[in-house]
Coordinates of C-alpha atoms and ligand atoms in Angstrom, one line a residue:
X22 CA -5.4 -99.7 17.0
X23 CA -4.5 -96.9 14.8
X24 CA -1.2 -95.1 14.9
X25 CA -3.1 -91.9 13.7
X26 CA -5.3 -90.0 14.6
X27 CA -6.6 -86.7 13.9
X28 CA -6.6 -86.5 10.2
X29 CA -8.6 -83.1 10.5
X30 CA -5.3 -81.4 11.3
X31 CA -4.0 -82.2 7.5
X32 CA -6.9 -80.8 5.5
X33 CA -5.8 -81.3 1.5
X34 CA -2.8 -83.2 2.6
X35 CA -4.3 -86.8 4.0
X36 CA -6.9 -88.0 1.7
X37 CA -10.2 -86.9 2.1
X38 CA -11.6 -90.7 1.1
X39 CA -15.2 -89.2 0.8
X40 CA -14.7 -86.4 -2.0
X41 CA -12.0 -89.1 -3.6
X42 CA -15.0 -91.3 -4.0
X43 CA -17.1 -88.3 -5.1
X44 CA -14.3 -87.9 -7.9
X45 CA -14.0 -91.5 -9.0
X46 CA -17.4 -92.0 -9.7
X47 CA -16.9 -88.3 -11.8
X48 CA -14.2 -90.1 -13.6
X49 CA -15.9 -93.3 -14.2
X50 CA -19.8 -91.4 -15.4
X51 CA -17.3 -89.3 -17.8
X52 CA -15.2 -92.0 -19.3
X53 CA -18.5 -94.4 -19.7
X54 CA -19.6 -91.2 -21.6
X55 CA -16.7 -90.4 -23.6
X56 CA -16.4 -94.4 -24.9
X57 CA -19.7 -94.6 -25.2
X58 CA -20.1 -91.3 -27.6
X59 CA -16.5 -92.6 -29.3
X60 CA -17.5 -96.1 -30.2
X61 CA -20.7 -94.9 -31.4
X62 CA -18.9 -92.2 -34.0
X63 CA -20.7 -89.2 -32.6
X64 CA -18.4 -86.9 -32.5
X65 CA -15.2 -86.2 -34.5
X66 CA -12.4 -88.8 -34.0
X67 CA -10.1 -86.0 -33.3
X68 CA -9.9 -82.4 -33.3
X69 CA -7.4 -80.3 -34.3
X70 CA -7.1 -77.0 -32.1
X71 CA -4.3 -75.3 -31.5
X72 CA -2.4 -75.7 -28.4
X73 CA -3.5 -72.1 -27.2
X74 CA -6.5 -72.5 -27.9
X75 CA -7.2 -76.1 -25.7
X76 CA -4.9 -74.3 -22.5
X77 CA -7.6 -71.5 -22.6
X78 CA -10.7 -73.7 -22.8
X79 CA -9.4 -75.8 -20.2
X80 CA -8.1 -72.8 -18.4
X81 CA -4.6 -74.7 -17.4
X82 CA -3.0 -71.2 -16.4
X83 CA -5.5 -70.7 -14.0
X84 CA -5.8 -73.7 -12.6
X85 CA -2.4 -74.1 -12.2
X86 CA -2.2 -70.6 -10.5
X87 CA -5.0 -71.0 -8.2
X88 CA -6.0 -74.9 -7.4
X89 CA -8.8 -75.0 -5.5
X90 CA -11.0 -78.0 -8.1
X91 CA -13.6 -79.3 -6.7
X92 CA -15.3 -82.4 -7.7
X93 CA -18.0 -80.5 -9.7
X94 CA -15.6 -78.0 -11.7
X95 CA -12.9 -81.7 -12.2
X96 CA -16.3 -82.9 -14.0
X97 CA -16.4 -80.4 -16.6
X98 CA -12.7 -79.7 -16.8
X99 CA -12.4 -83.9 -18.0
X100 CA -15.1 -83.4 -19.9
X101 CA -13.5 -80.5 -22.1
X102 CA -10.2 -82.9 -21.2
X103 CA -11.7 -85.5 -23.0
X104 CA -13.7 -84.1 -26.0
X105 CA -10.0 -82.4 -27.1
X106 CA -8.5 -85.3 -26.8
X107 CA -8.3 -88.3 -30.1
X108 CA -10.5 -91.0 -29.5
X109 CA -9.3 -94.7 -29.9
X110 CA -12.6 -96.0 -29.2
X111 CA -14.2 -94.3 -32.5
X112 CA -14.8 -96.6 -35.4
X113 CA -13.2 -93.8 -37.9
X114 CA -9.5 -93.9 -35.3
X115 CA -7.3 -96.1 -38.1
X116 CA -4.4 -94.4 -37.3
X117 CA -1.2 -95.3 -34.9
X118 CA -0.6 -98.9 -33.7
X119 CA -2.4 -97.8 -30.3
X120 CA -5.1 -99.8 -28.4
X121 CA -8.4 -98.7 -27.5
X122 CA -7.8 -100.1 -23.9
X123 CA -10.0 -102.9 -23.1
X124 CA -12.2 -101.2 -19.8
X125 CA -9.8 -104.2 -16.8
X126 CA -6.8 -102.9 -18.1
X127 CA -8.3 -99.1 -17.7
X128 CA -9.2 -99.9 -14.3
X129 CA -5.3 -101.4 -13.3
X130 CA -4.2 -98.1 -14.1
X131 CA -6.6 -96.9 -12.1
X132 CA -5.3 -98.8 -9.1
X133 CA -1.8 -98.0 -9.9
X134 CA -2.4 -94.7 -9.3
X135 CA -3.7 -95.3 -6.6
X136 CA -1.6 -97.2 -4.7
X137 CA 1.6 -96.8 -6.4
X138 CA 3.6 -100.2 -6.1
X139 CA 6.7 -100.0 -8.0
X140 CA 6.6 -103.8 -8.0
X141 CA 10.6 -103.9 -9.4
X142 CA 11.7 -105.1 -6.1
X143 CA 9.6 -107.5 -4.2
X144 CA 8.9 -105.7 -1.2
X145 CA 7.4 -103.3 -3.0
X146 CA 4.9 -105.0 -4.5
X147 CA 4.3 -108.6 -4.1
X148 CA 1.1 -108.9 -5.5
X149 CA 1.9 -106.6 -8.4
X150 CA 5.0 -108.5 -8.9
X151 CA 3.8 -111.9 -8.7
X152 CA 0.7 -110.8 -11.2
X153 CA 3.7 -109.7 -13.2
X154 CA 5.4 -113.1 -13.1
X155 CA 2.3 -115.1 -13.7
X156 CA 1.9 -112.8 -17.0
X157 CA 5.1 -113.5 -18.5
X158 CA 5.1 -116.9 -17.5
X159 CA 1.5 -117.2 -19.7
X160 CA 3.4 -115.3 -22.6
X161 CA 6.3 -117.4 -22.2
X162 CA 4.4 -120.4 -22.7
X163 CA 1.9 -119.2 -25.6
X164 CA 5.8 -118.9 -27.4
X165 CA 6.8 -121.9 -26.7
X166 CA 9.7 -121.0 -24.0
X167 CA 8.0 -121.9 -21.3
X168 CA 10.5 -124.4 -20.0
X169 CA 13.4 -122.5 -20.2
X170 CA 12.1 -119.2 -20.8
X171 CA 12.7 -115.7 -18.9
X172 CA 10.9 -112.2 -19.3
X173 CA 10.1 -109.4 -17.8
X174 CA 7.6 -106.1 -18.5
X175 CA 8.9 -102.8 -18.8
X176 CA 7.5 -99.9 -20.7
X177 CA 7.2 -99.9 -24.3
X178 CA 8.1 -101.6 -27.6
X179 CA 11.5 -99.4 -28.0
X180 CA 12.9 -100.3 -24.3
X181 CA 11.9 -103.8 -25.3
X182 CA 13.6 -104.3 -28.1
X183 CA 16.8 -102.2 -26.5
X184 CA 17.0 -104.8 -23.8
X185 CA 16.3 -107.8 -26.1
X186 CA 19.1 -106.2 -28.0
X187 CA 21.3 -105.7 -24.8
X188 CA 21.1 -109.6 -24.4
X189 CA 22.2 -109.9 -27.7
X190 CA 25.1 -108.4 -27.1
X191 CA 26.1 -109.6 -23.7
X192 CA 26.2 -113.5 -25.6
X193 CA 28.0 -112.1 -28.1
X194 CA 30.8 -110.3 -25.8
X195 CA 30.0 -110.7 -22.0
X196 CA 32.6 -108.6 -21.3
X197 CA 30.9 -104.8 -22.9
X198 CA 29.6 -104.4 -19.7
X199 CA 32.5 -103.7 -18.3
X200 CA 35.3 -103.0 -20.9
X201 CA 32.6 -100.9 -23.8
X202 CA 32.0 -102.3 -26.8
X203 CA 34.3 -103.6 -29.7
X204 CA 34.1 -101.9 -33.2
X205 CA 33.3 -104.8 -34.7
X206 CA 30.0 -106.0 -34.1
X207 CA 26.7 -105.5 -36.4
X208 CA 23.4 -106.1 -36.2
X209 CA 21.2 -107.3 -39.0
X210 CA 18.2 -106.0 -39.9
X211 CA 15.7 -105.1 -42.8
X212 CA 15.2 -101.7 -43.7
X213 CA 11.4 -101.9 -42.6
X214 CA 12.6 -103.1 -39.1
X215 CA 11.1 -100.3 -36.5
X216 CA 13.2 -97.3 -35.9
X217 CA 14.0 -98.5 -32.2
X218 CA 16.2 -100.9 -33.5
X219 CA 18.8 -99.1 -35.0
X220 CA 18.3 -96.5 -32.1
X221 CA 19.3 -99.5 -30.1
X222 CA 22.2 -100.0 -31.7
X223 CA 23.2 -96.2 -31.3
X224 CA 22.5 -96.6 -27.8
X225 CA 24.1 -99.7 -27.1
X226 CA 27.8 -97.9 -28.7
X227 CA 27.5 -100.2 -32.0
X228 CA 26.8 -97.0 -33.9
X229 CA 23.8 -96.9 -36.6
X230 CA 26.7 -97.5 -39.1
X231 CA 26.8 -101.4 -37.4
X232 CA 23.0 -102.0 -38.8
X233 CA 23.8 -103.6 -41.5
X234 CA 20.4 -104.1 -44.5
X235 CA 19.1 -107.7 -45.2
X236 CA 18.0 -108.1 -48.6
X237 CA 14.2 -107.8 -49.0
X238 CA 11.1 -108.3 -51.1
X239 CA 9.4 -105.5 -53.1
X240 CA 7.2 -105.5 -49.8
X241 CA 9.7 -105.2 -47.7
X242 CA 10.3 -108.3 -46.0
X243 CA 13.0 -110.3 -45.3
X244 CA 14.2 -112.5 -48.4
X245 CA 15.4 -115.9 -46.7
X246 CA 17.5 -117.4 -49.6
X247 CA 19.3 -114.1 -49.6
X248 CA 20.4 -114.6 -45.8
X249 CA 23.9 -116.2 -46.8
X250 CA 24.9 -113.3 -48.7
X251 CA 24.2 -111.1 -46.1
X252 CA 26.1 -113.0 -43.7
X253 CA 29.1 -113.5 -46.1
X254 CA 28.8 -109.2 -46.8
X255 CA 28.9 -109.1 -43.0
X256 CA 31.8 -111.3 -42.3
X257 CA 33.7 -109.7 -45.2
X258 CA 33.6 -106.2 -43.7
X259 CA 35.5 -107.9 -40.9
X260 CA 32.4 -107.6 -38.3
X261 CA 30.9 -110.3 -36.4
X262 CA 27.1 -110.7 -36.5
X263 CA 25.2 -109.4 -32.7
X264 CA 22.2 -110.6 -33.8
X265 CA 19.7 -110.9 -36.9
X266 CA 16.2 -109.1 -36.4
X267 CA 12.9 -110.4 -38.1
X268 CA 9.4 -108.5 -37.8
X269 CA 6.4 -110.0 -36.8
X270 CA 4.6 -107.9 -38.5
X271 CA 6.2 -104.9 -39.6
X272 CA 5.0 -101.6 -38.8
X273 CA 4.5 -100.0 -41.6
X274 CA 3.0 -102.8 -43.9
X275 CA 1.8 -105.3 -41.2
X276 CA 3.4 -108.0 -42.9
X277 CA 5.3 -111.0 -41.1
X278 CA 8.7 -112.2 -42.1
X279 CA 9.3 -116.3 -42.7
X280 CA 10.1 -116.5 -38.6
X281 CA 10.9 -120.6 -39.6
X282 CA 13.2 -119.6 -42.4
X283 CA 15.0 -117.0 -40.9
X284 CA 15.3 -118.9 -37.7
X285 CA 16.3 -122.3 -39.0
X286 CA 19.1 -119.7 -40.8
X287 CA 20.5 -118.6 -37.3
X288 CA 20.2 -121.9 -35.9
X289 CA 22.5 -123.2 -38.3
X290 CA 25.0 -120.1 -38.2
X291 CA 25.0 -119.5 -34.9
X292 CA 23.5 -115.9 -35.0
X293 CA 21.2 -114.3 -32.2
X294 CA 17.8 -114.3 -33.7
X295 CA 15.6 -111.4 -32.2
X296 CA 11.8 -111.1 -33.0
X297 CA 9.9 -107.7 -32.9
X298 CA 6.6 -109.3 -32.4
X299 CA 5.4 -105.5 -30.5
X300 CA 2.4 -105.7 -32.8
X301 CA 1.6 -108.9 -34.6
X302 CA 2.8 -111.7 -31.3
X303 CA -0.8 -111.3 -30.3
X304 CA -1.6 -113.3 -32.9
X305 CA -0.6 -116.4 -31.0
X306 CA -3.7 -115.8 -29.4
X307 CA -5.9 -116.3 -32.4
X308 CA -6.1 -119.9 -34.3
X309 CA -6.8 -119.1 -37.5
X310 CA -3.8 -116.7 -37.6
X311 CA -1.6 -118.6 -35.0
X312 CA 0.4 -119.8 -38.5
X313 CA 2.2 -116.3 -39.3
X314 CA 3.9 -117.2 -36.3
X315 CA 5.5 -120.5 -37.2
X316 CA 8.7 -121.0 -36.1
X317 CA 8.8 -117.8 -33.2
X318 CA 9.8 -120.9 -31.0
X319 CA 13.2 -120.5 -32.8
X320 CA 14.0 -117.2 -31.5
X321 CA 16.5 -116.1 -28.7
X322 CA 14.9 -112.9 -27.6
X323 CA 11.4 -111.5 -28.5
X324 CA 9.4 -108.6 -27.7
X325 CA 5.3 -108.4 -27.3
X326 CA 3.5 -105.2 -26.9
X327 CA 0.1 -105.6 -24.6
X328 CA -0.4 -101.5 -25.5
X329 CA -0.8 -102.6 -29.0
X330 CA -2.7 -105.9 -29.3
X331 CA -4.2 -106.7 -25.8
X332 CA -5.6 -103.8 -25.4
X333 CA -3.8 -102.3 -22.3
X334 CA -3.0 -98.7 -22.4
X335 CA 0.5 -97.6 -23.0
X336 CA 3.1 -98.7 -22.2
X337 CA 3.7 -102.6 -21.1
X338 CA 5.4 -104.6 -23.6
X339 CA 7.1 -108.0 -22.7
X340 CA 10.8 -108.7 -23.3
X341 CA 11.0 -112.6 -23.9
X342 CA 14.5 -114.8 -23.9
X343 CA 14.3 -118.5 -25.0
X344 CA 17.2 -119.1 -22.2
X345 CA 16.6 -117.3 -19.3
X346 CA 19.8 -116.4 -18.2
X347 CA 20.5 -114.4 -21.2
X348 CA 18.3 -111.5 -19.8
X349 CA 20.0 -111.6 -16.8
X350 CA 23.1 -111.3 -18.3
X351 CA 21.1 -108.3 -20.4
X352 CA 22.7 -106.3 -16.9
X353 CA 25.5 -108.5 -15.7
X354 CA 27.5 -110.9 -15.9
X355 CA 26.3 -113.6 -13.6
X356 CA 22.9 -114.9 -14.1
X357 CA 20.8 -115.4 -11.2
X358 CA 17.5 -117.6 -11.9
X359 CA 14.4 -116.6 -10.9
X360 CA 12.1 -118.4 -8.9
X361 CA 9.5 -119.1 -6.1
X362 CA 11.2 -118.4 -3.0
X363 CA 10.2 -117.4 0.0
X364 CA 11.5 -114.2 -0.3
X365 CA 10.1 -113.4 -3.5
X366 CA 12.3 -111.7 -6.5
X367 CA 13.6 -108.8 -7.9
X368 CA 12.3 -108.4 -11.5
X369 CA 14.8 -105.0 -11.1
X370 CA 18.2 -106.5 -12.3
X371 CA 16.2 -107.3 -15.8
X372 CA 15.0 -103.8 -16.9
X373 CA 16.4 -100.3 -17.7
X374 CA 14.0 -98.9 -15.3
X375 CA 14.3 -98.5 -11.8
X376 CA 11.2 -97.8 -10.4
X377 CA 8.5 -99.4 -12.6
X378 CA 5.0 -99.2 -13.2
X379 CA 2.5 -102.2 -12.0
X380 CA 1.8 -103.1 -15.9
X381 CA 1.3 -107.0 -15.4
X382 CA -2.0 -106.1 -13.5
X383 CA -3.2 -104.7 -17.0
X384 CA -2.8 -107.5 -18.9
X385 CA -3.9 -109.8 -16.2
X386 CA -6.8 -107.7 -15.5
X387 CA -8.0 -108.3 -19.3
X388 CA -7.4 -111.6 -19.7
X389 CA -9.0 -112.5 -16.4
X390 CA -12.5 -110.5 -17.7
X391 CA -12.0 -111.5 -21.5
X392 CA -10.3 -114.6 -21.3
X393 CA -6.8 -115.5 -23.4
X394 CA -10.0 -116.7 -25.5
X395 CA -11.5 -113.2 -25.7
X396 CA -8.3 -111.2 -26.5
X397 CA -7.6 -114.0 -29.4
X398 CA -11.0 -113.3 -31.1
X399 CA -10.3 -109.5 -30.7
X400 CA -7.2 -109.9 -32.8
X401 CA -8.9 -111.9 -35.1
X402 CA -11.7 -109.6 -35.8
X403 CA -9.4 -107.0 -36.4
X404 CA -7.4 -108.8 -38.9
X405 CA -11.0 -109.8 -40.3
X406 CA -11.9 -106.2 -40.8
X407 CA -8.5 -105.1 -42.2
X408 CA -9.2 -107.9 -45.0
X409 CA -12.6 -106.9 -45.7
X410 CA -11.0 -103.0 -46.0
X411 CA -8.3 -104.5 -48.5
X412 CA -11.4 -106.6 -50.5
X413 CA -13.3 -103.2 -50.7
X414 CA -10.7 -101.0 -51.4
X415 CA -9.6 -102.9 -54.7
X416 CA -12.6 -103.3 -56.3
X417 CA -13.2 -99.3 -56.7
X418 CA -11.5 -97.8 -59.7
X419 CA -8.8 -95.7 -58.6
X420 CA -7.3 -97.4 -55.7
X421 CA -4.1 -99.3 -55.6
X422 CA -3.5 -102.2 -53.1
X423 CA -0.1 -103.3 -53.2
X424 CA -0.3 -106.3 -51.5
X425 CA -3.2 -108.3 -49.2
X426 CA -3.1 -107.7 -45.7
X427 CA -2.0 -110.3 -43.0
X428 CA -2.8 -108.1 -40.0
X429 CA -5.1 -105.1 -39.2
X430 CA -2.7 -103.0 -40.8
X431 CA -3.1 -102.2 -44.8
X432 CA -1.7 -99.9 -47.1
X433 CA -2.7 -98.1 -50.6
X434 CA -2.8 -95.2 -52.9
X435 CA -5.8 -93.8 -54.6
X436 CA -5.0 -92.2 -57.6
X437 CA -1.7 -90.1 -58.5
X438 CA -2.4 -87.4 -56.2
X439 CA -0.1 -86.3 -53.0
X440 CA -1.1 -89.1 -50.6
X441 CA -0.6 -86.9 -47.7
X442 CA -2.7 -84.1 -48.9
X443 CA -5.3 -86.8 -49.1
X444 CA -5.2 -87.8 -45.6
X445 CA -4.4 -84.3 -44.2
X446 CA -7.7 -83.4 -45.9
X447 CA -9.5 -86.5 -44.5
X448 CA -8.1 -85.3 -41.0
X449 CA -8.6 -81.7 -41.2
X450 CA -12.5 -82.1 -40.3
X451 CA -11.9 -84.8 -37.9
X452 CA -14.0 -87.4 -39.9
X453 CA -11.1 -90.2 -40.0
X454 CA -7.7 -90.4 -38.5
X455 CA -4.9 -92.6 -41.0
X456 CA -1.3 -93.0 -41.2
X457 CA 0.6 -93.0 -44.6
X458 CA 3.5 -95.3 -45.1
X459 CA 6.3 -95.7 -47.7
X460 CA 6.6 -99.1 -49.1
X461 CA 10.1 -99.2 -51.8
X462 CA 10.1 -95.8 -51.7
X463 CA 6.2 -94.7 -52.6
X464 CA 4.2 -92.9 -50.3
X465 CA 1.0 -95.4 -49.5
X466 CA -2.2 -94.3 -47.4
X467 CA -2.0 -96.8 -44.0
X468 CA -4.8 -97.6 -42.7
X469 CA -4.6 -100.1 -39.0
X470 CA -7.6 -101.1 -37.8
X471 CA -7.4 -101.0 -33.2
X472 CA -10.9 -99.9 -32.8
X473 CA -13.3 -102.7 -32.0
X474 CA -16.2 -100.4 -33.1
X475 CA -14.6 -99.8 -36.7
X476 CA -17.2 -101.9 -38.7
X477 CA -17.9 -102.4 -43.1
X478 CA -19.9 -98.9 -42.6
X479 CA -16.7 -97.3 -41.7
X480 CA -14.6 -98.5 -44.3
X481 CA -17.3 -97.9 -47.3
X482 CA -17.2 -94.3 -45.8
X483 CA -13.8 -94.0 -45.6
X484 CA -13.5 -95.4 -49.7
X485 CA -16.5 -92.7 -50.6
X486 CA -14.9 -90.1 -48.7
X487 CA -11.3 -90.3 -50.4
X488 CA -13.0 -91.4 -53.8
X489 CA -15.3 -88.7 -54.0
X490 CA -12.1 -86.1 -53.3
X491 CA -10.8 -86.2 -56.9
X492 CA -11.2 -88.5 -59.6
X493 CA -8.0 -91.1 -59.9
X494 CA -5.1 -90.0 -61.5
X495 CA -6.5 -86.2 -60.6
Ligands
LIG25 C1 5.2 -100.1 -32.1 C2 6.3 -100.9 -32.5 C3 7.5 -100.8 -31.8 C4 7.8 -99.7 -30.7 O1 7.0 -100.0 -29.6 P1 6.6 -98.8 -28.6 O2 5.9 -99.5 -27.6 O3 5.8 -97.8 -29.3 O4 7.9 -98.2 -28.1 C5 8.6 -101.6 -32.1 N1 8.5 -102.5 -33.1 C6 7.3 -102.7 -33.8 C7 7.3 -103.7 -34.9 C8 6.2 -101.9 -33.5 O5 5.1 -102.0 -34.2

């Protein structure tokens, strides 16, 4: 029997389950709309109004003021929502390291909303947090730290690699958590390491002056017969090495470092080895690719964005430990093991977050529909079309390609114009969206390829578009 009744006395409080579904299926006609005119390249990729200018056509001062939407004005408010919006679906979106979610992973956030299970503690969410188990325990094992592995989600790349890096420095000096953090610690990194990294270390009380630069390549990456200096310039200055961080790939050239190298290095010296893998770990997934990876299995700690490479919208990015203990002791001292019991688990004492969102469902939801099989070929068609972009690009006079791509992410210059001006110019009509990138100091165009609908048609009119601006060199 119910322990309610008279829901009639709550209008606009309890859910009205009738106009909810009247609104879902809104929402669902407009999306299927809005990806289906994006991946098609209908309209622009983005558009550039100013911020006054989208309030008033989507009349957020009013609304705010007076409620009152109705199914019917919600339809045309997300459809003017959406058109304002920049469209990850469109073949001509090559810009930011962002997924154009896969539609399962668009539907777990769907249900998230919905029924809000902020899985961190088991009771409040065991099938969100068991989904989320199962996930990492797939990610663990693709790897290769599934015997002895731990993990857990949390949201986004930067918290990711500040927990990675808070394991880090609990093996190094288990007692920070209590007594702060000695001044002699460092962490290091290559210059082309992401920005979160040596946020971490601000965060974590080593100070940005504690990042300490590995030699590198002209491109950037991480030159491995050049590691024993860098330890002896480290050990000199009287610090003690936290950990060593290796990109796989970078962000701004999409380029991986030698993960076996650099690992077999730590190994040997006894230094935490920490892989950003937020972009390029997907590549696990893809056999033909799986190789840029050798040697991850070497790591101590890794992170693995699903917002980037499996197609989930943002956030959910996976924080991996070879030894699963060290992420416990990410937030004290004593480790206590996860496992199957009856009583489930608390993925809480693992994260910064308290609360969290139900992000394993996202992933699971996409691999379930695409297979691990599906999301490998995704990443490999990407990197496919990225190559074909490079092969284009360098055989037009004019355009500079400074090195050839291992992921969907490539850089160049085209002439010895202002790069930005170029790319503001391509943007300023909504025709492409791009990144630019400096690689040893020089301002490169960046193109990443995340939309499956970007295609040889694309890229040609991307290469006419900025070659027909101004002749090279103009
Ligand atoms: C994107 C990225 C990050 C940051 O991830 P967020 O999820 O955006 O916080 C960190 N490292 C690398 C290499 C990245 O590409």
């Amino acid at each position: 029997m119910a322990i309610c009744r008279g829901f009639d006395q709550y209008p606009g409080v309890i859910w009205n389950v009738e106009e909810f579904a009247r609104a879902a299926a809104v929402t669902a006609d407009g999306l299927a709309a809005y990806v289906d005119e994006s991946q098609r390249g209908l309209p622009p990729v983005i558009r550039r109004r100013p911020p006054r200018e989208v309030a008033e056509r989507l009349g957020l001062v009013r609304w705010i003021r007076e409620g009152g939407m109705t199914p019917d004005s919600y339809a045309e408010f997300l459809a003017a929502y959406l058109d304002e919006g920049t469209r990850l679906h469109h073949p001509a979106y090559l810009g930011h390291q962002i997924a154009a979610p896969d539609f399962p992973a668009a539907l777990a956030d769907f249900v998230h909303g919905a029924t809000n299970n902020p899985m961190a503690v088991y009771e409040m969410g065991a099938s969100a947090a068991t989904v989320e188990f199962e996930v990492l325990r797939w990610m663990l094992d693709k790897v290769g730290f599934g015997e002895t592995g731990g993990g857990v989600l949390t949201h986004g790349g930067s918290l990711a690699n500040l927990t990675a890096l808070l394991a880090a420095r609990a093996a190094a000096v288990p007692e920070a958590w209590t007594d702060g953090v000695p001044a002699d610690l460092a962490l290091l990194a290559p210059a082309s390491a992401h920005y979160s990294l040596t946020r971490a270390a601000a965060i974590l009380g080593l100070g940005e002056r504690a990042v300490m630069p590995l030699d590198v390549d002209g491109l950037g990456r991480v030159d491995v017969a050049r590691l024993p200096e860098a330890l002896d310039r480290v050990r000199r200055a009287g610090r003690r090495p936290m950990a060593l961080v290796a990109s796989a790939c970078s962000t701004g050239t999409g380029l991986y470092d030698d993960l076996r190298g650099i690992g077999e290095f730590c190994t040997a010296n006894g230094v935490w080895f920490h892989v950003d893998g937020a972009h390029g770990a997907s590549a696990l997934l893809a056999e033909e690719h799986r190789h840029l990876l050798d040697g991850i299995e070497l790591a101590d700690s890794l992170i693995w964005d699903a917002h980037k490479m499996l197609r989930t919208s943002s956030l959910a990015a996976a924080v991996l430990t070879r030894r699963e203990g060290d992420l416990d002791a990410a937030f004290r001292q004593r480790a206590s093991y996860l496992f199957y019991g009856d009583q489930g688990f608390d993925l809480i004492g693992r994260t910064v977050e308290c609360s969290k969102a139900e992000l394993g469902l996202k992933v699971f939801l996409n691999l379930a529909w695409r297979g691990e099989r599906g999301l490998g070929d995704y990443v490999a068609r990407q990197y496919a079309t990225a190559h074909r972009f490079w092969e284009l690009a360098r055989e037009r006079p004019g355009f500079e390609c400074p090195y050839e791509p291992e992921s969907n992410i490539v850089c160049f210059r085209y002439g010895g114009a202002d790069q930005a001006e170029i790319r503001e110019r391509l943007m300023a009509d909504g025709a492409f969206q791009l990144t630019s990138a400096e690689i040893d100091g020089v301002r490169h165009l960046r193109v990443t390829v995340m939309a499956p609908a970007t295609d040889d048609k694309t890229l040609e009119a991307l290469l006419d578009r900025i070659g027909g601006e101004r002749g090279p060199g103009g």
